[in-house]
mmCIF file of C-alpha atoms and ligand atoms in Angstrom:
data_model
loop_
_atom_site.group_PDB
_atom_site.id
_atom_site.type_symbol
_atom_site.label_atom_id
_atom_site.label_comp_id
_atom_site.label_asym_id
_atom_site.label_seq_id
_atom_site.Cartn_x
_atom_site.Cartn_y
_atom_site.Cartn_z
ATOM 1 C CA MET A 1 9.131 15.932 -75.797
ATOM 2 C CA LYS A 2 10.084 12.704 -74.023
ATOM 3 C CA ILE A 3 7.605 11.395 -71.485
ATOM 4 C CA THR A 4 7.162 8.278 -69.371
ATOM 5 C CA ALA A 5 3.899 6.379 -69.844
ATOM 6 C CA ALA A 6 2.428 2.977 -68.967
ATOM 7 C CA VAL A 7 1.962 1.136 -72.285
ATOM 8 C CA LEU A 8 -0.033 -2.024 -73.003
ATOM 9 C CA ARG A 9 1.263 -4.026 -75.987
ATOM 10 C CA HIS A 10 -0.644 -7.327 -75.478
ATOM 11 C CA MET A 11 -4.102 -8.010 -74.005
ATOM 12 C CA GLY A 12 -5.015 -11.028 -71.927
ATOM 13 C CA ALA A 13 -1.788 -11.516 -69.950
ATOM 14 C CA ALA A 14 -1.868 -14.157 -67.218
ATOM 15 C CA GLN A 15 -2.677 -12.937 -63.729
ATOM 16 C CA PRO A 16 -1.257 -11.933 -61.349
ATOM 17 C CA TYR A 17 -0.076 -8.907 -63.310
ATOM 18 C CA ALA A 18 2.584 -8.201 -60.695
ATOM 19 C CA GLN A 19 4.391 -11.147 -62.325
ATOM 20 C CA SER A 20 3.314 -10.973 -65.999
ATOM 21 C CA ARG A 21 3.632 -7.139 -65.999
ATOM 22 C CA PRO A 22 1.350 -6.268 -68.979
ATOM 23 C CA LEU A 23 1.809 -2.537 -68.336
ATOM 24 C CA LYS A 24 5.348 -1.428 -69.076
ATOM 25 C CA LEU A 25 6.785 1.956 -68.255
ATOM 26 C CA GLU A 26 8.172 3.265 -71.548
ATOM 27 C CA THR A 27 9.815 6.445 -72.703
ATOM 28 C CA LEU A 28 7.613 7.825 -75.491
ATOM 29 C CA ASP A 29 7.733 10.820 -77.787
ATOM 30 C CA LEU A 30 4.840 13.192 -77.197
ATOM 31 C CA ALA A 31 4.254 15.588 -80.097
ATOM 32 C CA THR A 32 3.355 19.221 -79.492
ATOM 33 C CA PRO A 33 -0.391 19.895 -79.258
ATOM 34 C CA GLY A 34 -2.130 20.427 -82.578
ATOM 35 C CA ARG A 35 -5.081 22.673 -83.303
ATOM 36 C CA GLY A 36 -7.603 22.499 -80.456
ATOM 37 C CA GLU A 37 -5.265 20.387 -78.318
ATOM 38 C CA VAL A 38 -3.617 20.985 -74.954
ATOM 39 C CA LEU A 39 -0.459 19.702 -73.256
ATOM 40 C CA VAL A 40 -1.235 18.687 -69.667
ATOM 41 C CA ARG A 41 1.229 17.690 -66.949
ATOM 42 C CA ILE A 42 -0.578 14.823 -65.232
ATOM 43 C CA ALA A 43 -0.645 15.153 -61.445
ATOM 44 C CA ALA A 44 -2.691 12.094 -60.487
ATOM 45 C CA ALA A 45 -4.530 9.277 -62.248
ATOM 46 C CA GLY A 46 -6.977 6.718 -60.878
ATOM 47 C CA LEU A 47 -7.016 2.983 -61.626
ATOM 48 C CA CYS A 48 -10.434 2.123 -63.066
ATOM 49 C CA HIS A 49 -12.185 -1.047 -64.141
ATOM 50 C CA SER A 50 -12.253 0.305 -67.712
ATOM 51 C CA ASP A 51 -8.436 0.158 -67.787
ATOM 52 C CA PHE A 52 -8.566 -3.379 -66.404
ATOM 53 C CA SER A 53 -11.065 -4.402 -69.126
ATOM 54 C CA VAL A 54 -8.521 -3.449 -71.788
ATOM 55 C CA ILE A 55 -5.636 -5.196 -70.016
ATOM 56 C CA ASN A 56 -7.573 -8.470 -69.667
ATOM 57 C CA GLY A 57 -9.092 -8.188 -73.171
ATOM 58 C CA ASP A 58 -12.760 -7.952 -72.134
ATOM 59 C CA ARG A 59 -13.064 -4.668 -74.028
ATOM 60 C CA PRO A 60 -10.528 -4.870 -76.860
ATOM 61 C CA ARG A 61 -8.823 -1.677 -78.015
ATOM 62 C CA PRO A 62 -6.211 -1.030 -80.719
ATOM 63 C CA LEU A 63 -2.693 -1.689 -79.442
ATOM 64 C CA PRO A 64 -0.195 -0.586 -78.428
ATOM 65 C CA MET A 65 -2.047 1.821 -76.182
ATOM 66 C CA ALA A 66 -0.978 4.076 -73.329
ATOM 67 C CA LEU A 67 -3.645 3.487 -70.661
ATOM 68 C CA GLY A 68 -5.214 5.660 -67.973
ATOM 69 C CA HIS A 69 -8.308 7.837 -68.317
ATOM 70 C CA GLU A 70 -9.288 9.192 -64.878
ATOM 71 C CA ALA A 71 -6.943 12.045 -64.151
ATOM 72 C CA ALA A 72 -6.252 15.642 -63.316
ATOM 73 C CA GLY A 73 -3.319 17.884 -64.100
ATOM 74 C CA ILE A 74 -2.001 21.316 -64.988
ATOM 75 C CA VAL A 75 -2.054 22.919 -68.439
ATOM 76 C CA GLU A 76 1.496 23.430 -69.750
ATOM 77 C CA ALA A 77 0.936 24.510 -73.364
ATOM 78 C CA LEU A 78 -1.880 25.308 -75.761
ATOM 79 C CA GLY A 79 -2.256 24.331 -79.396
ATOM 80 C CA GLU A 80 -3.547 26.733 -82.004
ATOM 81 C CA GLY A 81 -7.104 27.934 -81.534
ATOM 82 C CA VAL A 82 -7.561 26.962 -77.878
ATOM 83 C CA THR A 83 -9.361 29.833 -76.210
ATOM 84 C CA GLY A 84 -11.134 28.414 -73.169
ATOM 85 C CA LEU A 85 -8.029 27.444 -71.179
ATOM 86 C CA GLY A 86 -4.759 29.057 -70.114
ATOM 87 C CA VAL A 87 -1.303 27.825 -69.130
ATOM 88 C CA GLY A 88 -1.321 26.966 -65.421
ATOM 89 C CA ASP A 89 -5.028 26.088 -65.312
ATOM 90 C CA HIS A 90 -5.937 22.999 -63.317
ATOM 91 C CA VAL A 91 -7.994 20.556 -65.340
ATOM 92 C CA VAL A 92 -9.893 17.295 -64.989
ATOM 93 C CA LEU A 93 -9.643 14.906 -67.944
ATOM 94 C CA VAL A 94 -12.950 13.428 -69.100
ATOM 95 C CA PHE A 95 -12.900 10.022 -70.817
ATOM 96 C CA MET A 96 -15.407 10.940 -73.522
ATOM 97 C CA PRO A 97 -14.511 14.030 -75.542
ATOM 98 C CA SER A 98 -17.591 16.006 -76.555
ATOM 99 C CA CYS A 99 -17.300 17.892 -79.835
ATOM 100 C CA GLY A 100 -20.082 20.334 -78.996
ATOM 101 C CA ALA A 101 -21.380 20.267 -82.581
ATOM 102 C CA CYS A 102 -22.944 16.843 -83.293
ATOM 103 C CA ASP A 103 -26.675 16.188 -82.843
ATOM 104 C CA TYR A 104 -26.162 14.550 -79.443
ATOM 105 C CA CYS A 105 -23.901 17.282 -78.092
ATOM 106 C CA ARG A 106 -26.357 19.953 -79.244
ATOM 107 C CA ALA A 107 -29.190 18.027 -77.589
ATOM 108 C CA GLY A 108 -27.340 18.167 -74.266
ATOM 109 C CA ARG A 109 -26.234 14.513 -74.324
ATOM 110 C CA PRO A 110 -22.449 14.731 -74.802
ATOM 111 C CA ALA A 111 -22.013 11.197 -73.396
ATOM 112 C CA LEU A 112 -23.281 10.079 -76.824
ATOM 113 C CA CYS A 113 -21.016 12.390 -78.865
ATOM 114 C CA GLU A 114 -20.505 10.644 -82.208
ATOM 115 C CA PRO A 115 -17.036 11.975 -83.145
ATOM 116 C CA GLY A 116 -16.043 11.347 -79.518
ATOM 117 C CA ALA A 117 -17.161 7.719 -79.642
ATOM 118 C CA ALA A 118 -15.416 7.226 -83.015
ATOM 119 C CA ALA A 119 -12.147 8.638 -81.667
ATOM 120 C CA ASN A 120 -12.315 6.532 -78.495
ATOM 121 C CA GLY A 121 -12.972 3.385 -80.525
ATOM 122 C CA ALA A 122 -10.044 4.128 -82.838
ATOM 123 C CA GLY A 123 -7.696 4.999 -79.980
ATOM 124 C CA THR A 124 -7.061 8.526 -81.238
ATOM 125 C CA LEU A 125 -7.716 12.032 -79.992
ATOM 126 C CA LEU A 126 -10.899 13.784 -81.117
ATOM 127 C CA GLY A 127 -10.539 14.398 -84.845
ATOM 128 C CA GLY A 128 -8.243 11.412 -85.397
ATOM 129 C CA SER A 129 -4.790 12.667 -84.438
ATOM 130 C CA MET A 130 -2.213 10.582 -82.550
ATOM 131 C CA ARG A 131 0.481 12.372 -80.576
ATOM 132 C CA LEU A 132 2.276 9.442 -78.940
ATOM 133 C CA SER A 133 4.961 7.259 -80.471
ATOM 134 C CA GLY A 134 7.474 4.734 -79.199
ATOM 135 C CA ALA A 135 10.219 2.520 -80.498
ATOM 136 C CA GLY A 136 7.890 0.533 -82.791
ATOM 137 C CA GLY A 137 5.814 3.452 -84.124
ATOM 138 C CA PRO A 138 2.596 5.204 -83.052
ATOM 139 C CA VAL A 139 0.990 4.436 -79.677
ATOM 140 C CA HIS A 140 -2.793 4.753 -79.290
ATOM 141 C CA HIS A 141 -4.548 7.035 -76.819
ATOM 142 C CA HIS A 142 -6.866 5.518 -74.215
ATOM 143 C CA LEU A 143 -10.262 7.272 -74.237
ATOM 144 C CA GLY A 144 -8.613 10.485 -75.393
ATOM 145 C CA CYS A 145 -6.525 10.701 -72.216
ATOM 146 C CA SER A 146 -3.621 8.196 -71.791
ATOM 147 C CA ALA A 147 -3.097 9.532 -68.315
ATOM 148 C CA PHE A 148 -0.817 6.919 -66.724
ATOM 149 C CA ALA A 149 1.972 9.226 -67.807
ATOM 150 C CA THR A 150 3.993 12.256 -66.854
ATOM 151 C CA HIS A 151 2.264 14.323 -69.568
ATOM 152 C CA ALA A 152 -0.538 13.999 -72.091
ATOM 153 C CA VAL A 153 -1.699 15.885 -75.162
ATOM 154 C CA VAL A 154 -5.491 15.822 -75.275
ATOM 155 C CA SER A 155 -8.294 17.598 -77.097
ATOM 156 C CA GLU A 156 -9.555 20.685 -75.291
ATOM 157 C CA CYS A 157 -12.939 18.904 -75.585
ATOM 158 C CA SER A 158 -11.616 16.308 -73.114
ATOM 159 C CA LEU A 159 -10.906 18.894 -70.391
ATOM 160 C CA VAL A 160 -12.851 20.701 -67.687
ATOM 161 C CA ARG A 161 -11.142 23.498 -65.735
ATOM 162 C CA VAL A 162 -11.385 23.234 -61.939
ATOM 163 C CA ASP A 163 -10.499 25.463 -58.988
ATOM 164 C CA GLN A 164 -6.773 25.652 -58.212
ATOM 165 C CA ASP A 165 -7.230 24.952 -54.490
ATOM 166 C CA LEU A 166 -8.819 21.532 -55.033
ATOM 167 C CA PRO A 167 -6.128 18.844 -54.474
ATOM 168 C CA LEU A 168 -5.426 17.268 -57.861
ATOM 169 C CA ASP A 169 -5.598 13.666 -56.597
ATOM 170 C CA GLU A 170 -9.139 14.347 -55.410
ATOM 171 C CA ALA A 171 -9.928 16.230 -58.633
ATOM 172 C CA ALA A 172 -8.916 13.153 -60.675
ATOM 173 C CA LEU A 173 -11.803 11.116 -59.255
ATOM 174 C CA PHE A 174 -14.315 13.547 -60.733
ATOM 175 C CA GLY A 175 -13.295 12.602 -64.311
ATOM 176 C CA CYS A 176 -14.622 9.029 -64.178
ATOM 177 C CA ALA A 177 -15.772 7.532 -60.864
ATOM 178 C CA VAL A 178 -17.734 10.570 -59.715
ATOM 179 C CA LEU A 179 -19.211 11.531 -63.091
ATOM 180 C CA THR A 180 -20.235 7.920 -63.756
ATOM 181 C CA GLY A 181 -21.510 7.040 -60.281
ATOM 182 C CA VAL A 182 -23.028 10.277 -59.044
ATOM 183 C CA GLY A 183 -24.362 11.018 -62.516
ATOM 184 C CA ALA A 184 -26.118 7.633 -62.712
ATOM 185 C CA ALA A 185 -27.895 8.486 -59.458
ATOM 186 C CA VAL A 186 -28.820 12.114 -60.058
ATOM 187 C CA ASN A 187 -29.037 12.355 -63.859
ATOM 188 C CA THR A 188 -30.002 8.931 -65.243
ATOM 189 C CA ALA A 189 -32.117 7.726 -62.303
ATOM 190 C CA ALA A 190 -33.062 11.276 -61.245
ATOM 191 C CA ILE A 191 -33.466 10.058 -57.650
ATOM 192 C CA GLN A 192 -35.983 12.069 -55.678
ATOM 193 C CA PRO A 193 -35.875 12.851 -51.921
ATOM 194 C CA GLY A 194 -37.427 10.035 -49.933
ATOM 195 C CA GLN A 195 -36.968 7.296 -52.506
ATOM 196 C CA SER A 196 -35.454 3.923 -51.656
ATOM 197 C CA VAL A 197 -32.307 3.079 -53.606
ATOM 198 C CA ALA A 198 -30.055 0.022 -53.961
ATOM 199 C CA VAL A 199 -26.502 0.083 -55.305
ATOM 200 C CA ILE A 200 -25.111 -3.241 -56.531
ATOM 201 C CA GLY A 201 -21.306 -3.307 -56.807
ATOM 202 C CA LEU A 202 -19.261 -1.092 -54.512
ATOM 203 C CA GLY A 203 -16.099 -0.226 -56.422
ATOM 204 C CA GLY A 204 -15.146 3.416 -56.857
ATOM 205 C CA VAL A 205 -18.044 4.027 -59.229
ATOM 206 C CA GLY A 206 -20.584 2.160 -57.078
ATOM 207 C CA LEU A 207 -19.597 3.959 -53.887
ATOM 208 C CA ALA A 208 -19.758 7.254 -55.785
ATOM 209 C CA ALA A 209 -23.292 6.260 -56.835
ATOM 210 C CA LEU A 210 -24.117 5.567 -53.195
ATOM 211 C CA LEU A 211 -22.884 9.030 -52.229
ATOM 212 C CA GLY A 212 -24.854 10.526 -55.116
ATOM 213 C CA ALA A 213 -28.030 8.754 -54.013
ATOM 214 C CA ARG A 214 -27.552 10.019 -50.479
ATOM 215 C CA ALA A 215 -26.918 13.563 -51.746
ATOM 216 C CA ALA A 216 -30.118 13.311 -53.806
ATOM 217 C CA GLY A 217 -32.076 12.542 -50.650
ATOM 218 C CA ALA A 218 -32.542 8.768 -50.785
ATOM 219 C CA ALA A 219 -34.250 7.664 -47.586
ATOM 220 C CA ARG A 220 -33.460 3.959 -47.550
ATOM 221 C CA LEU A 221 -30.083 3.213 -49.096
ATOM 222 C CA VAL A 222 -29.226 -0.439 -49.704
ATOM 223 C CA ALA A 223 -25.627 -1.468 -50.468
ATOM 224 C CA VAL A 224 -24.930 -4.852 -52.100
ATOM 225 C CA ASP A 225 -21.495 -6.369 -52.716
ATOM 226 C CA LEU A 226 -19.515 -9.571 -52.244
ATOM 227 C CA SER A 227 -16.910 -7.910 -50.012
ATOM 228 C CA PRO A 228 -17.631 -7.451 -46.283
ATOM 229 C CA ASP A 229 -14.992 -4.681 -46.191
ATOM 230 C CA LYS A 230 -16.760 -2.692 -48.902
ATOM 231 C CA LEU A 231 -20.126 -3.212 -47.209
ATOM 232 C CA ALA A 232 -18.616 -1.855 -43.986
ATOM 233 C CA LEU A 233 -17.344 1.203 -45.847
ATOM 234 C CA ALA A 234 -20.778 1.657 -47.437
ATOM 235 C CA ALA A 235 -22.326 1.662 -43.966
ATOM 236 C CA GLU A 236 -19.904 4.423 -42.913
ATOM 237 C CA LEU A 237 -20.875 6.389 -46.029
ATOM 238 C CA GLY A 238 -24.574 6.263 -45.220
ATOM 239 C CA ALA A 239 -26.000 2.935 -46.400
ATOM 240 C CA THR A 240 -28.939 1.940 -44.206
ATOM 241 C CA ASP A 241 -28.935 -1.747 -45.270
ATOM 242 C CA CYS A 242 -25.848 -3.736 -46.260
ATOM 243 C CA LEU A 243 -26.494 -7.057 -48.010
ATOM 244 C CA ASN A 244 -23.911 -9.578 -49.143
ATOM 245 C CA ALA A 245 -24.694 -10.658 -52.719
ATOM 246 C CA ARG A 246 -23.867 -14.261 -51.708
ATOM 247 C CA ASP A 247 -26.562 -14.233 -49.010
ATOM 248 C CA ALA A 248 -29.568 -15.271 -51.119
ATOM 249 C CA ASP A 249 -31.780 -15.629 -48.036
ATOM 250 C CA ALA A 250 -31.135 -12.070 -46.882
ATOM 251 C CA LEU A 251 -31.807 -10.719 -50.384
ATOM 252 C CA ALA A 252 -35.043 -12.679 -50.700
ATOM 253 C CA ALA A 253 -36.143 -11.536 -47.240
ATOM 254 C CA PHE A 254 -35.437 -7.915 -48.149
ATOM 255 C CA ILE A 255 -37.540 -8.168 -51.319
ATOM 256 C CA LYS A 256 -40.333 -9.945 -49.456
ATOM 257 C CA THR A 257 -40.560 -7.442 -46.603
ATOM 258 C CA THR A 258 -40.078 -4.225 -48.612
ATOM 259 C CA GLY A 259 -41.375 -5.078 -52.087
ATOM 260 C CA GLY A 260 -38.062 -3.806 -53.461
ATOM 261 C CA VAL A 261 -36.553 -0.371 -54.001
ATOM 262 C CA ASP A 262 -37.700 2.505 -56.174
ATOM 263 C CA VAL A 263 -34.333 2.663 -57.915
ATOM 264 C CA ALA A 264 -31.611 0.005 -58.264
ATOM 265 C CA LEU A 265 -28.225 0.975 -59.681
ATOM 266 C CA GLU A 266 -26.069 -1.830 -61.148
ATOM 267 C CA MET A 267 -22.416 -0.783 -60.984
ATOM 268 C CA ALA A 268 -20.595 -4.141 -61.092
ATOM 269 C CA GLY A 269 -20.431 -4.841 -64.837
ATOM 270 C CA ALA A 270 -21.716 -8.420 -64.506
ATOM 271 C CA ILE A 271 -24.959 -9.999 -65.697
ATOM 272 C CA PRO A 272 -25.797 -11.643 -62.314
ATOM 273 C CA ALA A 273 -25.482 -8.182 -60.738
ATOM 274 C CA LEU A 274 -27.893 -6.723 -63.294
ATOM 275 C CA GLU A 275 -30.375 -9.568 -62.728
ATOM 276 C CA LEU A 276 -30.161 -8.906 -59.001
ATOM 277 C CA ALA A 277 -30.655 -5.171 -59.548
ATOM 278 C CA PHE A 278 -33.755 -5.871 -61.644
ATOM 279 C CA ASN A 279 -35.163 -8.213 -59.001
ATOM 280 C CA LEU A 280 -34.435 -5.724 -56.208
ATOM 281 C CA THR A 281 -36.422 -3.042 -58.056
ATOM 282 C CA ARG A 282 -40.048 -2.732 -56.967
ATOM 283 C CA ARG A 283 -43.001 -2.695 -59.347
ATOM 284 C CA GLY A 284 -43.048 0.595 -61.227
ATOM 285 C CA GLY A 285 -39.419 1.227 -60.359
ATOM 286 C CA THR A 286 -36.299 1.995 -62.351
ATOM 287 C CA THR A 287 -33.234 -0.204 -62.821
ATOM 288 C CA VAL A 288 -30.134 1.640 -64.049
ATOM 289 C CA THR A 289 -27.095 -0.178 -65.393
ATOM 290 C CA ALA A 290 -23.734 1.561 -65.617
ATOM 291 C CA GLY A 291 -21.380 -1.340 -64.893
ATOM 292 C CA LEU A 292 -20.409 -2.104 -68.519
ATOM 293 C CA PRO A 293 -19.849 -5.879 -68.927
ATOM 294 C CA PRO A 294 -17.924 -7.311 -71.939
ATOM 295 C CA PRO A 295 -19.544 -6.357 -75.308
ATOM 296 C CA ALA A 296 -21.170 -9.771 -75.938
ATOM 297 C CA ALA A 297 -22.816 -10.064 -72.490
ATOM 298 C CA ALA A 298 -26.624 -10.380 -72.743
ATOM 299 C CA LEU A 299 -29.490 -10.437 -70.244
ATOM 300 C CA PRO A 300 -32.545 -12.690 -70.588
ATOM 301 C CA LEU A 301 -35.200 -10.195 -69.513
ATOM 302 C CA PRO A 302 -38.697 -11.145 -68.295
ATOM 303 C CA ILE A 303 -40.555 -8.837 -70.672
ATOM 304 C CA ALA A 304 -43.984 -9.548 -69.135
ATOM 305 C CA ARG A 305 -42.741 -8.111 -65.841
ATOM 306 C CA LEU A 306 -41.274 -5.131 -67.663
ATOM 307 C CA VAL A 307 -44.690 -4.422 -69.204
ATOM 308 C CA ALA A 308 -47.213 -5.433 -66.575
ATOM 309 C CA GLU A 309 -45.190 -3.990 -63.703
ATOM 310 C CA GLU A 310 -44.353 -0.777 -65.604
ATOM 311 C CA ARG A 311 -40.653 -1.154 -65.010
ATOM 312 C CA THR A 312 -37.926 0.967 -66.551
ATOM 313 C CA LEU A 313 -34.463 -0.327 -67.459
ATOM 314 C CA LYS A 314 -31.972 2.396 -68.386
ATOM 315 C CA GLY A 315 -28.353 2.430 -69.478
ATOM 316 C CA SER A 316 -26.098 5.172 -68.154
ATOM 317 C CA TYR A 317 -22.795 6.214 -69.731
ATOM 318 C CA ILE A 318 -20.678 8.841 -67.944
ATOM 319 C CA GLY A 319 -23.701 9.117 -65.691
ATOM 320 C CA GLY A 320 -25.596 10.947 -68.417
ATOM 321 C CA CYS A 321 -23.445 13.931 -67.481
ATOM 322 C CA VAL A 322 -22.669 17.163 -69.221
ATOM 323 C CA PRO A 323 -19.097 17.305 -67.889
ATOM 324 C CA ARG A 324 -18.697 21.085 -68.028
ATOM 325 C CA ARG A 325 -21.914 21.447 -66.035
ATOM 326 C CA ASP A 326 -21.566 18.464 -63.727
ATOM 327 C CA VAL A 327 -17.868 18.427 -62.759
ATOM 328 C CA PRO A 328 -18.149 21.910 -61.167
ATOM 329 C CA ARG A 329 -21.557 20.992 -59.698
ATOM 330 C CA PHE A 330 -20.286 17.806 -58.054
ATOM 331 C CA ILE A 331 -17.135 19.578 -56.820
ATOM 332 C CA ALA A 332 -19.385 22.192 -55.178
ATOM 333 C CA TRP A 333 -21.304 19.380 -53.447
ATOM 334 C CA TYR A 334 -17.990 17.875 -52.321
ATOM 335 C CA ARG A 335 -16.850 21.190 -50.852
ATOM 336 C CA ALA A 336 -20.188 21.580 -49.080
ATOM 337 C CA GLY A 337 -19.729 18.163 -47.440
ATOM 338 C CA ARG A 338 -22.580 16.540 -49.389
ATOM 339 C CA LEU A 339 -20.378 14.229 -51.433
ATOM 340 C CA PRO A 340 -17.326 13.005 -49.452
ATOM 341 C CA VAL A 341 -15.577 11.429 -52.452
ATOM 342 C CA ASP A 342 -12.187 11.725 -50.731
ATOM 343 C CA ARG A 343 -13.335 8.673 -48.735
ATOM 344 C CA LEU A 344 -13.013 6.643 -51.957
ATOM 345 C CA LEU A 345 -9.235 7.195 -52.151
ATOM 346 C CA SER A 346 -7.785 3.968 -50.808
ATOM 347 C CA ALA A 347 -4.132 4.006 -51.890
ATOM 348 C CA ARG A 348 -1.469 6.076 -53.610
ATOM 349 C CA LEU A 349 0.870 4.170 -55.925
ATOM 350 C CA ARG A 350 4.192 4.726 -57.629
ATOM 351 C CA PRO A 351 4.219 4.051 -61.404
ATOM 352 C CA ASP A 352 6.097 0.755 -60.907
ATOM 353 C CA GLU A 353 3.231 -0.436 -58.679
ATOM 354 C CA LEU A 354 0.564 -0.141 -61.418
ATOM 355 C CA ASN A 355 0.466 -3.845 -62.315
ATOM 356 C CA ALA A 356 0.081 -4.894 -58.681
ATOM 357 C CA GLY A 357 -2.578 -2.204 -58.331
ATOM 358 C CA PHE A 358 -4.627 -3.863 -61.078
ATOM 359 C CA ASP A 359 -4.288 -7.205 -59.269
ATOM 360 C CA ARG A 360 -5.864 -5.557 -56.199
ATOM 361 C CA LEU A 361 -8.582 -4.004 -58.393
ATOM 362 C CA ALA A 362 -9.317 -7.416 -59.973
ATOM 363 C CA ALA A 363 -9.582 -8.985 -56.531
ATOM 364 C CA GLY A 364 -12.016 -6.296 -55.371
ATOM 365 C CA ALA A 365 -9.506 -5.363 -52.691
ATOM 366 C CA ALA A 366 -9.313 -1.635 -53.420
ATOM 367 C CA VAL A 367 -11.766 1.219 -53.876
ATOM 368 C CA ARG A 368 -9.843 3.895 -55.772
ATOM 369 C CA GLN A 369 -6.088 3.710 -56.113
ATOM 370 C CA ILE A 370 -4.291 6.766 -57.488
ATOM 371 C CA VAL A 371 -0.948 6.703 -59.266
ATOM 372 C CA HIS A 372 1.480 9.630 -59.280
ATOM 373 C CA PHE A 373 4.069 9.717 -62.050
HETATM 374 ZN ZN1 ZN B 1 -13.087 4.846 -65.614
HETATM 375 ZN ZN1 ZN B 2 -20.477 15.687 -80.220
#
């Protein structure tokens, strides 16, 4: 079938993207779903920093590629052998397919699925297939989703069914921002009631982490960002202390008076943010990093402090989530009012506004923008 999708053919275009237009709306051929695959009509897709990192070349991927990986939609057709889903089901797309059979999947750590990671690195669906093609030949899939599109064929291992009465633009957020942010707080950091928590970097993922920390019972909740607007939003969402990352005096005073926080969550994807998170963590505490800087970024770590102060530094991918367990769990929290992730939705875009949307994301001027094809 013919679909419309946003395709990237060159990385590293000059900004602003509203002028250079690296994402082009193209008519592509989408093949019918193969064995274990599902055709989904995409209802809504979020703009995420991981899309931006491919556009600007920080995280290179095989090109051309149809971008977009945080999405929800409705099942339109099933490939051979798909038994867990039916036509008309509402689904959230998850950006790491989990095969269910590798060592990591069987150990309950599908974020580390080996065939899933191989497929994402190669720009294919799980198992190696490619279902998109354009004028010049095959087009790669982004993280098994390619959701800036009218339709997508994805592995059934990339999908989680959700309740039909959940609005699909809200459901989309659960596939990346909520899994990554809330999961980092409740799975990776395993925040306990009464703990003090800092979140560094208040994009969609960081604010989701803040909501997750609050839902987990954090007593003191410290928000850190460069943007006064995002700090104001964090205060509305329950942050007890809002610190501007440029205000070195305020940060030093906080560390001096409190000794630091039990748990610091770095969600900005930048080494200075991770250094700050480490320094904001008290002795014996845990620093979690989920921000994902460019592959070559490295941190000079004071190992003596790590040892003598019994610190923990942990990476978190997809929030250490088991998507089929955690998407329904986090949606239940949302419905119960414990996780108001709808507050993260800051704008709804038309497909021709995608490039300008990534300019706003790059400038830190948006929380979560959603595109409707
Ligand atoms: Zn994402
Ligand atoms: Zn696996």
